[in-house]
mmCIF file of C-alpha atoms in Angstrom:
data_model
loop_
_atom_site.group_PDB
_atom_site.id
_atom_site.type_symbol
_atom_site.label_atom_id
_atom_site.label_comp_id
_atom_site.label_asym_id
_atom_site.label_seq_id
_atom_site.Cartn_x
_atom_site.Cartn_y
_atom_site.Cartn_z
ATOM 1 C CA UNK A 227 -3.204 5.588 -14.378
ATOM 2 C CA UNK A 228 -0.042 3.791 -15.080
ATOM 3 C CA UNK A 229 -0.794 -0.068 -15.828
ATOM 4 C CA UNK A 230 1.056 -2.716 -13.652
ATOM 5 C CA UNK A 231 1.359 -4.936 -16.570
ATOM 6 C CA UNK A 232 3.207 -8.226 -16.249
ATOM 7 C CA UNK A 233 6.592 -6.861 -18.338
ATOM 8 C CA UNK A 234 6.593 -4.209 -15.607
ATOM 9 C CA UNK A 235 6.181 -6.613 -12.389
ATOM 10 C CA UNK A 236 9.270 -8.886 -14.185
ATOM 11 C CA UNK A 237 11.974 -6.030 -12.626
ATOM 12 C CA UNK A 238 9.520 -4.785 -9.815
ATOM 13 C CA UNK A 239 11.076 -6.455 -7.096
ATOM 14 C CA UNK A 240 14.169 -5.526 -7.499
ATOM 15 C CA UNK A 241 13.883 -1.707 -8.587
ATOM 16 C CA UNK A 242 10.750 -0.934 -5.875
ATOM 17 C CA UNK A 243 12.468 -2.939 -2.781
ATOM 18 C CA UNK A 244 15.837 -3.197 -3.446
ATOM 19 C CA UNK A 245 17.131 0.221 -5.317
ATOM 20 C CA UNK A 246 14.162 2.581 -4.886
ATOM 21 C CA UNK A 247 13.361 1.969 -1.095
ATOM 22 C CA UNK A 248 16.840 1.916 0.204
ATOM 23 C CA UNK A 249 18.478 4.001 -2.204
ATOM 24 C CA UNK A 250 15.816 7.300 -3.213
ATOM 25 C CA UNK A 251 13.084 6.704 -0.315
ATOM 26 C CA UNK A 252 15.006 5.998 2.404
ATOM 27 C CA UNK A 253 12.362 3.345 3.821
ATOM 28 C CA UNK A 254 13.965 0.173 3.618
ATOM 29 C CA UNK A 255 11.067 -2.384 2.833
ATOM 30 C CA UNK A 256 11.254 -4.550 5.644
ATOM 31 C CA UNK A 257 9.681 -1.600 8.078
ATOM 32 C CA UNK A 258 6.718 -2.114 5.821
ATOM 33 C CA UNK A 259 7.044 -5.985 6.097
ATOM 34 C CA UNK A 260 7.333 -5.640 10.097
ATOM 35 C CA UNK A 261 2.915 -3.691 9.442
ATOM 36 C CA UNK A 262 2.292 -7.373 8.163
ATOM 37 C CA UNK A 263 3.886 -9.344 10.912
ATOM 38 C CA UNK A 264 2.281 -7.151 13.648
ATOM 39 C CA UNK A 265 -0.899 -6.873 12.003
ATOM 40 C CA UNK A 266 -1.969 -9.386 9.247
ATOM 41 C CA UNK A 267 -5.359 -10.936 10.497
ATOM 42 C CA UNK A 268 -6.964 -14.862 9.256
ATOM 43 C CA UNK A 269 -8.826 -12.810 6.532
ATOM 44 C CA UNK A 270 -6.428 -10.150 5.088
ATOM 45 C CA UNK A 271 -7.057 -8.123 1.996
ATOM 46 C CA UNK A 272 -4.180 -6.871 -0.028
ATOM 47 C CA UNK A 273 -4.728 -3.537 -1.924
ATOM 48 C CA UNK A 274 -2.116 -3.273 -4.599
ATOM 49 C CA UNK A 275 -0.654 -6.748 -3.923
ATOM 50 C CA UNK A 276 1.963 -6.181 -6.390
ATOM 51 C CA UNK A 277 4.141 -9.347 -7.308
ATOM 52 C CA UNK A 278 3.078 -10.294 -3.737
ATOM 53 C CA UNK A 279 6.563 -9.839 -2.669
ATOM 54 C CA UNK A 280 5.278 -8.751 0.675
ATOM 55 C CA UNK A 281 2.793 -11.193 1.898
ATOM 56 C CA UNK A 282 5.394 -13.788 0.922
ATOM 57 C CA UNK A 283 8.322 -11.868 3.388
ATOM 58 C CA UNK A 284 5.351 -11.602 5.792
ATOM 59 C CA UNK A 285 5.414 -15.461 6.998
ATOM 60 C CA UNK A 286 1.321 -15.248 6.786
ATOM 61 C CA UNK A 287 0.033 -18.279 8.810
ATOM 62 C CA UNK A 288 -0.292 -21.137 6.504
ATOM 63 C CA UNK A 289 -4.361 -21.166 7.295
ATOM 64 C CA UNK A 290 -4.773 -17.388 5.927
ATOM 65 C CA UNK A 291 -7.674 -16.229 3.735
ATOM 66 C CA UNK A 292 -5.569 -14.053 1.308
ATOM 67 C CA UNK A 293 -8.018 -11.459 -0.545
ATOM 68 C CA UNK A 294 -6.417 -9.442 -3.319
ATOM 69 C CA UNK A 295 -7.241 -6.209 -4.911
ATOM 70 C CA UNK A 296 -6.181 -4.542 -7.705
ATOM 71 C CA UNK A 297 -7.837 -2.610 -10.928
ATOM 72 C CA UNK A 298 -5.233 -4.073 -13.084
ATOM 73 C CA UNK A 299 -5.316 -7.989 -13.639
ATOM 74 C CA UNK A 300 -1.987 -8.474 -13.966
ATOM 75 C CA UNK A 301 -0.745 -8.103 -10.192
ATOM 76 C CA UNK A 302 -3.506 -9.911 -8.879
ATOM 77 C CA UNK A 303 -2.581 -12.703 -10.968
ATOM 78 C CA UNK A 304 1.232 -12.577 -10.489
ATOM 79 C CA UNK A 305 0.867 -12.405 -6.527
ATOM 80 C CA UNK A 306 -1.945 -15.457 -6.580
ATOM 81 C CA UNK A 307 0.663 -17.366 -7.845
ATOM 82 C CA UNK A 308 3.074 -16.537 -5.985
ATOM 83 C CA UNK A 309 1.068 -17.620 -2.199
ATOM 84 C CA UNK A 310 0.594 -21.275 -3.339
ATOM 85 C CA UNK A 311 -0.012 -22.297 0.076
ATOM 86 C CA UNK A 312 -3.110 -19.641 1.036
ATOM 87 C CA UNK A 313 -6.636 -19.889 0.007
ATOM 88 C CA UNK A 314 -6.600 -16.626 -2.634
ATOM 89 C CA UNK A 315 -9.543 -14.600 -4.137
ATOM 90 C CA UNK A 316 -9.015 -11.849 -6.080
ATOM 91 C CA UNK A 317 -10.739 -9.120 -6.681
ATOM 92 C CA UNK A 318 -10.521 -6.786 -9.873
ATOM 93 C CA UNK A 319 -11.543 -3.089 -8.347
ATOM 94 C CA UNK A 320 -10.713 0.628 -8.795
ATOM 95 C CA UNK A 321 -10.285 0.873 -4.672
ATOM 96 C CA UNK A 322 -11.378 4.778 -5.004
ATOM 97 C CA UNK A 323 -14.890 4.073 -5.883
ATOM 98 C CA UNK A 324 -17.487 1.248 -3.218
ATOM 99 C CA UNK A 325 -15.643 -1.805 -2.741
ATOM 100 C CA UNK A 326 -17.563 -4.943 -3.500
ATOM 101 C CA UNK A 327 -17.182 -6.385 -0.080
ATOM 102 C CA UNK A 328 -19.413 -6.990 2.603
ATOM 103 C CA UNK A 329 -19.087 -5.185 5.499
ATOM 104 C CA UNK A 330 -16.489 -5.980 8.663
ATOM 105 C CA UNK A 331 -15.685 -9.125 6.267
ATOM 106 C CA UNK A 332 -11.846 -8.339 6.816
ATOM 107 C CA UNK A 333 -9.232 -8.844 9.930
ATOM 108 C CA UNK A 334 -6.712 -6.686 8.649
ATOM 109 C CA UNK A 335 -6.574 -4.788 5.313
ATOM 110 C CA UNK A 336 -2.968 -3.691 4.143
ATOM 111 C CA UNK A 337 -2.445 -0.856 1.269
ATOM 112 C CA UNK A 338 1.569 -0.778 0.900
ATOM 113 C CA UNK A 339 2.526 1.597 -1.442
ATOM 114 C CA UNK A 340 -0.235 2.306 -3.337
ATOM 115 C CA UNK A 341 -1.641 5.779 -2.421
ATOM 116 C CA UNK A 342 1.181 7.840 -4.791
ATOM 117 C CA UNK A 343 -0.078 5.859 -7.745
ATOM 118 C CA UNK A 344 -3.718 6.400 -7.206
ATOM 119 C CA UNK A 345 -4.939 9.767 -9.099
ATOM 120 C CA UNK A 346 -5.932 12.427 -7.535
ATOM 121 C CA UNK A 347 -4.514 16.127 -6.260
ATOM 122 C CA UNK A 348 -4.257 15.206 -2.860
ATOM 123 C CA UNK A 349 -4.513 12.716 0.120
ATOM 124 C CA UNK A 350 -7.935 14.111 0.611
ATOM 125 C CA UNK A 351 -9.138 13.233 -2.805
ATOM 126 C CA UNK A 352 -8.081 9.825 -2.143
ATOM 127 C CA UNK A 353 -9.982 8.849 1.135
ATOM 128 C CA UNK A 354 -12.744 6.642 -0.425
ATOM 129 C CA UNK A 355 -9.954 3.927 0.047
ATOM 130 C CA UNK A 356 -9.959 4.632 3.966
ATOM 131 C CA UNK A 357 -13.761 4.987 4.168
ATOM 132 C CA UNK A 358 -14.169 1.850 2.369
ATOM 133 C CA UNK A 359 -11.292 0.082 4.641
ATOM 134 C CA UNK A 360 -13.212 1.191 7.474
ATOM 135 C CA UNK A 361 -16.211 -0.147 6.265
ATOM 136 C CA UNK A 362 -15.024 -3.110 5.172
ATOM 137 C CA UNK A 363 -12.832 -4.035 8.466
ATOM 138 C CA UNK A 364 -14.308 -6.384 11.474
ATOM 139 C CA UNK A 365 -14.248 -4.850 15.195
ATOM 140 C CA UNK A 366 -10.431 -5.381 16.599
ATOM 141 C CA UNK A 367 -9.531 -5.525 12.864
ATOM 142 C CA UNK A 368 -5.975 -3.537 11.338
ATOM 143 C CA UNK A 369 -5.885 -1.107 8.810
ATOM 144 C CA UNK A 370 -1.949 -0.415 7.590
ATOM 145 C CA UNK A 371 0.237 0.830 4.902
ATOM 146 C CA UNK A 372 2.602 2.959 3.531
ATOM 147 C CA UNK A 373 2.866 5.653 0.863
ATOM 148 C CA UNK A 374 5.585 7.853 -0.584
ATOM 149 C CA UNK A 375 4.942 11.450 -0.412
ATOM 150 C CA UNK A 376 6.727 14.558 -0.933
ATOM 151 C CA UNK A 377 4.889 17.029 1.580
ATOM 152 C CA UNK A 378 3.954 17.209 5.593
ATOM 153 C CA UNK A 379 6.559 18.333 8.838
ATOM 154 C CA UNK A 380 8.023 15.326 9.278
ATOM 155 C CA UNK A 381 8.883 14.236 5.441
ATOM 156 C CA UNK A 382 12.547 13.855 4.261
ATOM 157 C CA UNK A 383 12.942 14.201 0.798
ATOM 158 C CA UNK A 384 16.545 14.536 -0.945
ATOM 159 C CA UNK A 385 17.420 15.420 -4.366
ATOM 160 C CA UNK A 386 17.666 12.675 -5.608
ATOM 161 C CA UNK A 387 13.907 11.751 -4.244
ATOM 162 C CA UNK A 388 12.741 14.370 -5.366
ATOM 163 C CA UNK A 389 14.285 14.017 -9.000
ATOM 164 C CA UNK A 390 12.972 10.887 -9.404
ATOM 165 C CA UNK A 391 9.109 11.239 -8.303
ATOM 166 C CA UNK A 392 9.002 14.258 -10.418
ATOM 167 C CA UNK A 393 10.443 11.400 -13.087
ATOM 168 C CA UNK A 394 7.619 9.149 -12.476
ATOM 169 C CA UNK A 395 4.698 11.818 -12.146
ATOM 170 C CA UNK A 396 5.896 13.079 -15.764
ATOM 171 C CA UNK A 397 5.763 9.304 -16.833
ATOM 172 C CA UNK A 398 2.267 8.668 -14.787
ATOM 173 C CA UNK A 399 3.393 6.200 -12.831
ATOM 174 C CA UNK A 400 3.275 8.300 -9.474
ATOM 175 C CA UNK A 401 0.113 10.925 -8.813
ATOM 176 C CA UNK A 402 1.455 12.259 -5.707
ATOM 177 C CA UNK A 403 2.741 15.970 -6.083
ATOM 178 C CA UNK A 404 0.009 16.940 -3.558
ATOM 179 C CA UNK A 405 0.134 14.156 -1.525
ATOM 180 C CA UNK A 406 0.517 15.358 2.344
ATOM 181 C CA UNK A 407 2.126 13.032 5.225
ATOM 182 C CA UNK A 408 -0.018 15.362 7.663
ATOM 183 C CA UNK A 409 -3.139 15.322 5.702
ATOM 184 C CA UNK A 410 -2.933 11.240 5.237
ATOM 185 C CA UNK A 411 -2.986 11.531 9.029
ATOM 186 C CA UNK A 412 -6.439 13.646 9.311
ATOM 187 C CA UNK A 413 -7.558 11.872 6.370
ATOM 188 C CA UNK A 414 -7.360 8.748 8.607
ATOM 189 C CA UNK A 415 -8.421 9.750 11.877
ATOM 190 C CA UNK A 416 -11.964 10.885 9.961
ATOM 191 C CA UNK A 417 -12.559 7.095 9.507
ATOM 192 C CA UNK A 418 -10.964 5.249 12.654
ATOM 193 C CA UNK A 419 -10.698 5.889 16.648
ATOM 194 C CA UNK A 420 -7.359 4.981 16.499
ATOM 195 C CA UNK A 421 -4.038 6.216 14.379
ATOM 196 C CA UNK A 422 -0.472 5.685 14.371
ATOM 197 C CA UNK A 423 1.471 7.604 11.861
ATOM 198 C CA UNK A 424 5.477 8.379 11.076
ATOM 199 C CA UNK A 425 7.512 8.367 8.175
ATOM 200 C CA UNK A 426 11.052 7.133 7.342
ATOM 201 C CA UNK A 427 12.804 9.478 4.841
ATOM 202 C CA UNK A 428 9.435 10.455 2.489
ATOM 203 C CA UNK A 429 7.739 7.769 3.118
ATOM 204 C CA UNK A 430 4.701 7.871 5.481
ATOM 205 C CA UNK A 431 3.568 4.599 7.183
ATOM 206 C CA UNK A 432 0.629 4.058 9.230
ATOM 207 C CA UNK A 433 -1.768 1.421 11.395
ATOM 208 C CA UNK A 434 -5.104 2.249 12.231
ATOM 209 C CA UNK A 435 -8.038 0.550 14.264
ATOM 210 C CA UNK A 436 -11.370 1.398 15.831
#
């Protein structure tokens, strides 16, 4: 797996939410900021927090109990710093095997663009991450994200999309040539009553709840 090294998250802002979303995805970021500002709960966990770019544009309240998961240390350490004003605890953890959680311990659990760099040949071989969320989140509690895929019905991809995932699966940063917009669906209704699922160009977003 690609490592989300420091160097990398210097320029991740701006390539990830300002060129890559608008420009090759088609998803401008702030429909993924508008899952955090209908969902975030008073104990949130971020999988994949990134340089915490999106809790930040997510005006969490001030009184939040930020959790933070990532298997790489430097993310989780960029993004604590960056949410000076929430009560942080990070957590170092490949999300695809048990998380280290206690069960319905979470309001709302958030993995924004994370699937396509998790490995695996499909959706399906990635759904310890949902079984866990499920696990992990309280009754009432929000399970939401978004992942860029090439596959499913509804999925826009360009040329230019699809020129550059096949540039970043050759490179390892993406793992998502089998990744399905209609199997992420089934994939989540296995682990909650509830699903809400579209995409915007090729990426898929999604909320879930029991």
């Amino acid at each position: 797996m690609f490592a989300y090294n420091r160097s990398f998250l210097s320029g991740y802002d701006f390539l990830v939410h300002t060129v890559n979303c608008n420009l090759f995805w088609q998803c401008p970021t702030r429909h993924v900021v508008d899952l955090y500002r209908r969902h975030a709960g008073a104990r949130h966990l971020d999988i994949g927090p990134g340089t915490g770019a999106l809790l930040r544009r997510s005006r969490l309240s001030t009184g939040t109990a930020v959790h933070l998961m990532d298997l790489n240390e430097g993310p989780l350490e960029v993004a604590r710093k960056a949410l000076p004003r929430h009560r942080v605890e990070t957590h170092r953890q490949d999300v695809l095997k048990p998380w280290d959680l206690d069960e319905a311990s979470m309001d709302s659990i958030a993995m924004s663009l994370v699937f396509h760099a998790l490995p695996g040949d499909s959706i399906g071989a990635k759904s310890t991450a949902v079984q866990e969320a499920s696990r992990v989140l309280a009754p009432g509690g929000r399970f939401f994200g978004a992942t860029i895929l090439p596959l499913g019905r509804s999925v826009r991809t360009t040329a230019r999309a699809r020129w550059l995932m096949d540039s970043y699966i050759r490179r390892g940063i993406f793992d998502n040539a089998g990744d399905d917009a209609d199997e992420l669906d089934s994939v989540l209704r296995d682990s909650f009553g509830r699903v809400r699922s579209w995409t915007k160009g090729c990426v898929a977003l999604w909320e879930a709840w029991n």
